[in-house]
Amino acid sequence: MKTIKNISIAGAGLVGSLLAIYLTRRGYRVTIFERRADFRKKGGYGGRSINLALSNRGLRALREVGLEEAMRTKAIPMHGRQVHPLEGTQSFFPYGKEGEYINSISRSGLNAVLMDAAEAAGVRIHFESRMGQVNLNQTSFTWIDTEGQSHTETSDLLIGADGAFSAVRQAMQAGDRFEFSQSYIEHGYKELTIPPAADGSFQLDPKALHIWPRESFMLIALPNPDCSFTCTLFFPFEGPVSFEKLNSDEAIDGFFKKTFPDVYGIMPDLLQDFRENPASSLVTMRCFPWVKNHTLLIGDAAHAIVPFYGQGMNAGFEDCRVLNQLLDDYQDDWSKVLLKYQELRKPAGDAIAQLALNNFIEMRDLVDDPDFILQKKIEGRLHALFPDKWIPQYSMVTFRDDIPYAVAYETGQKQLTIMKEVLRMPDIRNTWEQLDFASIVAKLNLNHS
């Protein structure tokens, strides 16, 4: 493979900006081409604004580039789920052991820090530069400026970090023997807001991710440093209870008053938010290969997933960290690095995609189900008694950056099979604390190698 010196990255989002920092620190000349304007100067963020859940995999990558502490100052720790049933009392479910938590952080705030750090490291970012044609054989591409003028660039390496609808991936799709699939769920999402209280304080507990599960849909809320909450309604596009039916102020107001009574009164901008914020779709995209000649896909361009495990960003950051580690392992021999990268990360991308789809069902339907709650109690006891032998799937994914996603998924499936057997035991609700926990763990035979 030819010597790599000049690297072009499509996309200055979270993954593109972080990867540019990694590569610039290795001595590469990195240029990013971003189709959006620089939101740091013009205000407003052109991407999705769902709050992000920054966890151990993402933090590990940020630590390696010296940005972990800067991000922690902009984040709010969430120690568990606060479940708001339509009827009955609220319940709090810790994410892990004491001291384990995920971090609520705004996408725009995180992106701004990464862009600043990339530029400080020497990365040049061309804003309002839309990718045009990509020539995979020559590693060249055109980009179109705000005047509609086309410019041609040639690089030693082109990296597509330009999101789920990647222009770089589309160029790969136009070639032979490229596998691609996309699958939309019937739900979309709409962002809403809970403002601070009149005295400037939080109106809900800021130490939790709040969930209002309603079987076929749900509302969630994540805290912000200004004491507001960013809420997201995950809701069907069509059907008897759907976005298409909430087509008037009266319908919206009546629906929220009836369906989310404990939060309705603290959303004064509900109608304005609902009217002005779009209902956006949720898609899973899978593809292979991720490498073609001197062109590489990374992050959502390679494996876009739905947001229900809070791992989209964390998986993309882990892509960057693994790629950097492979450059260490192979002394920057890109011919070996690129093939090894997709060999390692493709199974990871597929696994976290499935985990995210599964977790939507858990969050929407199961978090206040008595059997599910009992299952989590039993698993919590197993983990407390045998911390290295029974690690709950959520902990493997969220708090362990040394367990690959694919291993976490496979192990979680085994755990689920075992727990189904346990929950079928006679009178299990009253006798679970007398279970032979050692024999349950023995069925698992965990192997994280």
Short mmCIF file of C-alpha atoms in Angstrom, two decimals, residues 20-334:
data_model
loop_
_atom_site.label_atom_id
_atom_site.label_comp_id
_atom_site.label_asym_id
_atom_site.label_seq_id
_atom_site.Cartn_x
_atom_site.Cartn_y
_atom_site.Cartn_z
CA ALA A 20 -9.01 13.51 13.22
CA ILE A 21 -7.48 14.21 16.63
CA TYR A 22 -6.11 10.66 16.88
CA LEU A 23 -4.62 10.77 13.38
CA THR A 24 -3.15 14.26 13.63
CA ARG A 25 -1.36 13.27 16.81
CA ARG A 26 0.21 10.43 14.86
CA GLY A 27 1.68 12.92 12.40
CA TYR A 28 -0.83 12.70 9.56
CA ARG A 29 -2.10 15.77 7.73
CA VAL A 30 -5.85 15.62 8.18
CA THR A 31 -8.56 17.65 6.41
CA ILE A 32 -12.27 17.32 7.17
CA PHE A 33 -15.06 18.17 4.73
CA GLU A 34 -18.34 18.96 6.49
CA ARG A 35 -21.58 19.71 4.63
CA ARG A 36 -23.09 21.77 7.47
CA ALA A 37 -22.18 25.31 8.48
CA ASP A 38 -20.05 25.81 11.59
CA PHE A 39 -22.74 25.79 14.28
CA ARG A 40 -20.23 27.18 16.79
CA LYS A 41 -20.36 30.48 14.87
CA LYS A 42 -23.85 30.54 13.40
CA GLY A 43 -25.77 28.99 16.28
CA GLY A 44 -28.08 26.03 16.03
CA TYR A 45 -27.03 22.42 15.58
CA GLY A 46 -27.81 20.76 12.28
CA GLY A 47 -27.72 17.18 13.50
CA ARG A 48 -29.99 15.19 15.76
CA SER A 49 -30.22 16.72 19.19
CA ILE A 50 -31.15 13.70 21.28
CA ASN A 51 -29.03 13.88 24.40
CA LEU A 52 -26.26 11.33 24.43
CA ALA A 53 -25.38 8.78 27.09
CA LEU A 54 -21.61 8.82 27.37
CA SER A 55 -20.34 5.63 29.00
CA ASN A 56 -17.10 3.74 29.54
CA ARG A 57 -16.29 2.86 25.93
CA GLY A 58 -16.62 6.46 24.82
CA LEU A 59 -14.83 7.80 27.89
CA ARG A 60 -11.88 5.50 27.27
CA ALA A 61 -11.37 6.99 23.80
CA LEU A 62 -11.73 10.54 25.13
CA ARG A 63 -9.21 9.73 27.86
CA GLU A 64 -6.66 8.67 25.25
CA VAL A 65 -6.85 12.07 23.54
CA GLY A 66 -6.89 14.00 26.80
CA LEU A 67 -10.53 15.13 26.69
CA GLU A 68 -12.20 12.94 29.32
CA GLU A 69 -12.17 15.50 32.12
CA ALA A 70 -13.36 18.30 29.82
CA MET A 71 -16.34 16.17 28.88
CA ARG A 72 -17.16 15.21 32.46
CA THR A 73 -17.54 18.90 33.33
CA LYS A 74 -20.27 19.16 30.67
CA ALA A 75 -22.06 15.95 31.64
CA ILE A 76 -24.52 14.94 34.34
CA PRO A 77 -24.16 11.46 35.90
CA MET A 78 -27.27 9.27 35.68
CA HIS A 79 -27.12 6.36 38.13
CA GLY A 80 -30.21 4.49 36.95
CA ARG A 81 -33.67 4.53 35.40
CA GLN A 82 -36.56 6.28 37.09
CA VAL A 83 -39.68 4.55 35.79
CA HIS A 84 -42.95 6.49 35.70
CA PRO A 85 -45.86 4.07 35.23
CA LEU A 86 -49.26 5.39 34.19
CA GLU A 87 -50.68 3.93 37.38
CA GLY A 88 -48.90 3.10 40.61
CA THR A 89 -45.74 4.42 42.20
CA GLN A 90 -42.47 5.33 40.53
CA SER A 91 -39.49 2.99 40.82
CA PHE A 92 -35.74 3.54 40.55
CA PHE A 93 -33.54 0.85 39.00
CA PRO A 94 -29.74 1.33 39.29
CA TYR A 95 -27.76 0.76 36.12
CA GLY A 96 -25.03 -1.13 37.92
CA LYS A 97 -23.18 -1.28 41.19
CA GLU A 98 -22.76 1.73 43.43
CA GLY A 99 -20.55 4.25 41.66
CA GLU A 100 -21.47 3.05 38.16
CA TYR A 101 -23.35 5.54 36.00
CA ILE A 102 -23.77 6.88 32.50
CA ASN A 103 -23.39 10.54 31.57
CA SER A 104 -26.01 12.76 29.98
CA ILE A 105 -24.33 15.16 27.57
CA SER A 106 -25.58 17.30 24.70
CA ARG A 107 -24.53 16.29 21.20
CA SER A 108 -23.76 19.87 20.19
CA GLY A 109 -21.69 20.59 23.30
CA LEU A 110 -19.62 17.45 22.82
CA ASN A 111 -19.19 18.09 19.10
CA ALA A 112 -18.00 21.65 19.73
CA VAL A 113 -15.29 20.48 22.15
CA LEU A 114 -14.10 17.84 19.68
CA MET A 115 -14.01 20.32 16.78
CA ASP A 116 -12.07 22.83 18.89
CA ALA A 117 -9.56 20.17 19.90
CA ALA A 118 -9.19 18.94 16.32
CA GLU A 119 -8.48 22.44 15.01
CA ALA A 120 -6.06 23.10 17.88
CA ALA A 121 -4.19 19.94 16.87
CA GLY A 122 -3.83 21.23 13.29
CA VAL A 123 -6.85 19.72 11.55
CA ARG A 124 -8.38 21.88 8.82
CA ILE A 125 -12.18 21.75 8.61
CA HIS A 126 -13.95 22.89 5.43
CA PHE A 127 -17.53 23.73 6.42
CA GLU A 128 -20.46 23.95 4.01
CA SER A 129 -18.58 21.55 1.75
CA ARG A 130 -20.88 18.83 0.46
CA MET A 131 -19.34 15.61 -0.83
CA GLY A 132 -19.99 14.94 -4.49
CA GLN A 133 -18.59 12.13 -6.63
CA VAL A 134 -16.11 9.74 -5.04
CA ASN A 135 -13.57 7.81 -7.12
CA LEU A 136 -12.56 4.79 -5.06
CA ASN A 137 -9.85 3.75 -7.50
CA GLN A 138 -8.00 7.06 -7.34
CA THR A 139 -9.01 8.05 -3.76
CA SER A 140 -10.30 11.31 -5.16
CA PHE A 141 -13.57 13.12 -4.66
CA THR A 142 -15.37 16.33 -5.48
CA TRP A 143 -16.89 18.69 -2.97
CA ILE A 144 -19.39 21.43 -3.66
CA ASP A 145 -19.16 24.82 -1.96
CA THR A 146 -21.95 27.24 -1.04
CA GLU A 147 -21.77 28.82 -4.49
CA GLY A 148 -22.44 25.45 -6.11
CA GLN A 149 -18.88 25.28 -7.43
CA SER A 150 -17.27 21.84 -7.61
CA HIS A 151 -13.71 21.20 -6.41
CA THR A 152 -11.63 18.05 -6.74
CA GLU A 153 -9.36 16.62 -4.04
CA THR A 154 -7.05 13.61 -4.00
CA SER A 155 -5.89 11.98 -0.77
CA ASP A 156 -3.74 9.09 0.30
CA LEU A 157 -6.68 7.86 2.39
CA LEU A 158 -10.37 8.81 2.46
CA ILE A 159 -12.46 8.06 5.55
CA GLY A 160 -16.24 8.21 5.48
CA ALA A 161 -17.43 9.44 8.89
CA ASP A 162 -20.41 11.18 7.34
CA GLY A 163 -23.23 9.42 9.14
CA ALA A 164 -26.04 7.05 8.34
CA PHE A 165 -26.63 8.47 4.87
CA SER A 166 -22.93 8.59 4.03
CA ALA A 167 -21.94 9.84 0.59
CA VAL A 168 -18.74 7.80 0.83
CA ARG A 169 -20.67 4.60 1.55
CA GLN A 170 -23.01 5.34 -1.35
CA ALA A 171 -19.98 5.36 -3.64
CA MET A 172 -19.07 1.92 -2.30
CA GLN A 173 -22.64 0.73 -2.83
CA ALA A 174 -22.37 1.63 -6.51
CA GLY A 175 -19.60 -0.93 -6.90
CA ASP A 176 -19.69 -4.72 -7.07
CA ARG A 177 -20.05 -7.16 -4.15
CA PHE A 178 -21.09 -4.62 -1.56
CA GLU A 179 -23.69 -5.82 0.94
CA PHE A 180 -26.07 -3.24 2.35
CA SER A 181 -29.34 -3.27 4.26
CA GLN A 182 -31.42 -0.66 6.03
CA SER A 183 -34.40 -1.22 8.26
CA TYR A 184 -36.67 1.41 9.76
CA ILE A 185 -38.74 0.76 12.84
CA GLU A 186 -42.34 1.95 12.84
CA HIS A 187 -41.53 4.55 15.48
CA GLY A 188 -40.05 7.99 15.06
CA TYR A 189 -38.90 10.46 17.67
CA LYS A 190 -39.69 14.05 18.57
CA GLU A 191 -37.73 16.22 20.98
CA LEU A 192 -39.54 18.07 23.78
CA THR A 193 -38.35 20.05 26.80
CA ILE A 194 -38.88 20.33 30.55
CA PRO A 195 -37.50 23.74 31.61
CA PRO A 196 -35.94 24.52 35.00
CA ALA A 197 -38.29 25.34 37.88
CA ALA A 198 -39.06 28.96 38.68
CA ASP A 199 -36.21 29.00 41.21
CA GLY A 200 -33.80 27.59 38.61
CA SER A 201 -33.70 24.05 40.03
CA PHE A 202 -34.42 20.68 38.41
CA GLN A 203 -38.06 19.66 38.25
CA LEU A 204 -37.16 15.94 38.24
CA ASP A 205 -34.38 13.98 39.89
CA PRO A 206 -31.26 14.79 37.80
CA LYS A 207 -29.46 11.61 38.87
CA ALA A 208 -31.69 9.42 36.70
CA LEU A 209 -32.75 8.80 33.14
CA HIS A 210 -36.54 9.09 33.36
CA ILE A 211 -38.76 6.71 31.40
CA TRP A 212 -42.53 6.76 30.90
CA PRO A 213 -43.13 3.28 29.37
CA ARG A 214 -46.50 2.90 27.65
CA GLU A 215 -46.21 -0.49 25.88
CA SER A 216 -46.30 0.62 22.25
CA PHE A 217 -44.41 3.88 22.85
CA MET A 218 -42.47 5.76 25.51
CA LEU A 219 -41.19 9.14 26.66
CA ILE A 220 -37.71 9.62 28.13
CA ALA A 221 -36.01 12.60 29.77
CA LEU A 222 -32.31 13.30 30.31
CA PRO A 223 -30.94 16.11 32.50
CA ASN A 224 -28.93 19.11 31.27
CA PRO A 225 -26.46 21.31 33.17
CA ASP A 226 -28.87 24.27 32.99
CA CYS A 227 -31.39 22.24 35.08
CA SER A 228 -33.65 21.54 32.11
CA PHE A 229 -34.44 18.10 30.72
CA THR A 230 -34.28 17.06 27.09
CA CYS A 231 -37.26 14.78 26.47
CA THR A 232 -37.75 12.43 23.56
CA LEU A 233 -41.06 10.90 22.59
CA PHE A 234 -40.60 7.60 20.71
CA PHE A 235 -43.92 7.14 18.98
CA PRO A 236 -45.41 5.32 15.96
CA PHE A 237 -45.70 7.36 12.77
CA GLU A 238 -49.05 5.81 11.83
CA GLY A 239 -51.85 3.94 13.55
CA PRO A 240 -54.56 4.56 16.13
CA VAL A 241 -52.06 6.09 18.58
CA SER A 242 -49.46 7.88 16.48
CA PHE A 243 -48.00 11.13 15.23
CA GLU A 244 -50.54 11.25 12.43
CA LYS A 245 -53.36 11.33 14.98
CA LEU A 246 -51.86 14.15 17.06
CA ASN A 247 -52.69 16.71 14.40
CA SER A 248 -54.17 19.53 16.49
CA ASP A 249 -53.35 21.41 19.68
CA GLU A 250 -56.39 19.85 21.34
CA ALA A 251 -55.29 16.34 20.41
CA ILE A 252 -51.71 16.91 21.60
CA ASP A 253 -52.75 18.55 24.85
CA GLY A 254 -55.38 15.91 25.65
CA PHE A 255 -53.03 13.05 24.84
CA PHE A 256 -50.23 14.26 27.11
CA LYS A 257 -52.58 15.18 29.92
CA LYS A 258 -54.05 11.67 29.90
CA THR A 259 -50.94 9.63 29.07
CA PHE A 260 -48.17 11.45 30.96
CA PRO A 261 -50.07 13.13 33.81
CA ASP A 262 -47.11 13.53 36.17
CA VAL A 263 -45.02 15.42 33.60
CA TYR A 264 -47.72 17.25 31.66
CA GLY A 265 -47.83 20.12 34.14
CA ILE A 266 -44.10 20.88 33.90
CA MET A 267 -43.92 21.15 30.10
CA PRO A 268 -45.17 24.70 29.44
CA ASP A 269 -43.74 24.73 25.90
CA LEU A 270 -45.26 21.39 24.96
CA LEU A 271 -47.45 22.62 22.11
CA GLN A 272 -44.76 24.83 20.62
CA ASP A 273 -42.12 22.08 20.85
CA PHE A 274 -44.47 19.51 19.36
CA ARG A 275 -45.40 21.74 16.43
CA GLU A 276 -41.92 23.04 15.64
CA ASN A 277 -39.71 19.99 16.21
CA PRO A 278 -39.87 17.39 13.42
CA ALA A 279 -40.76 13.75 13.86
CA SER A 280 -37.61 11.99 12.71
CA SER A 281 -37.15 8.36 11.68
CA LEU A 282 -35.06 5.64 13.32
CA VAL A 283 -33.02 3.33 11.13
CA THR A 284 -30.56 0.45 11.43
CA MET A 285 -28.00 0.16 8.63
CA ARG A 286 -25.60 -2.70 8.04
CA CYS A 287 -23.01 -3.02 5.31
CA PHE A 288 -19.85 -4.83 4.27
CA PRO A 289 -17.03 -4.42 3.38
CA TRP A 290 -16.05 -1.28 5.25
CA VAL A 291 -12.81 -0.94 3.26
CA LYS A 292 -12.37 -0.43 -0.49
CA ASN A 293 -8.85 0.30 -1.79
CA HIS A 294 -7.78 3.38 0.23
CA THR A 295 -11.25 4.27 1.50
CA LEU A 296 -12.65 3.38 4.91
CA LEU A 297 -16.05 3.65 6.64
CA ILE A 298 -16.35 4.37 10.34
CA GLY A 299 -19.08 5.16 12.89
CA ASP A 300 -22.66 5.50 11.64
CA ALA A 301 -21.47 5.36 8.03
CA ALA A 302 -20.57 1.72 8.70
CA HIS A 303 -23.15 0.75 11.34
CA ALA A 304 -26.00 3.17 12.03
CA ILE A 305 -28.15 1.95 14.92
CA VAL A 306 -31.25 3.03 16.84
CA PRO A 307 -30.52 4.97 20.07
CA PHE A 308 -32.06 2.66 22.67
CA TYR A 309 -28.86 1.34 24.23
CA GLY A 310 -27.18 4.74 24.29
CA GLN A 311 -24.23 3.21 22.43
CA GLY A 312 -24.19 4.78 18.97
CA MET A 313 -21.63 7.42 19.88
CA ASN A 314 -19.77 5.08 22.22
CA ALA A 315 -19.47 2.46 19.46
CA GLY A 316 -18.18 5.09 17.03
CA PHE A 317 -15.62 6.32 19.55
CA GLU A 318 -14.55 2.73 20.13
CA ASP A 319 -14.06 2.39 16.36
CA CYS A 320 -11.59 5.28 16.56
CA ARG A 321 -9.78 3.85 19.56
CA VAL A 322 -9.46 0.39 18.02
CA LEU A 323 -8.19 1.86 14.74
CA ASN A 324 -5.57 3.85 16.62
CA GLN A 325 -4.54 0.76 18.59
CA LEU A 326 -4.14 -1.21 15.36
CA LEU A 327 -1.90 1.54 13.99
CA ASP A 328 0.25 1.02 17.08
CA ASP A 329 0.20 -2.76 16.68
CA TYR A 330 1.14 -2.69 13.00
CA GLN A 331 3.46 0.33 13.05
CA ASP A 332 1.11 2.33 10.78
CA ASP A 333 1.08 -0.33 8.07
CA TRP A 334 -2.32 0.60 6.67
#
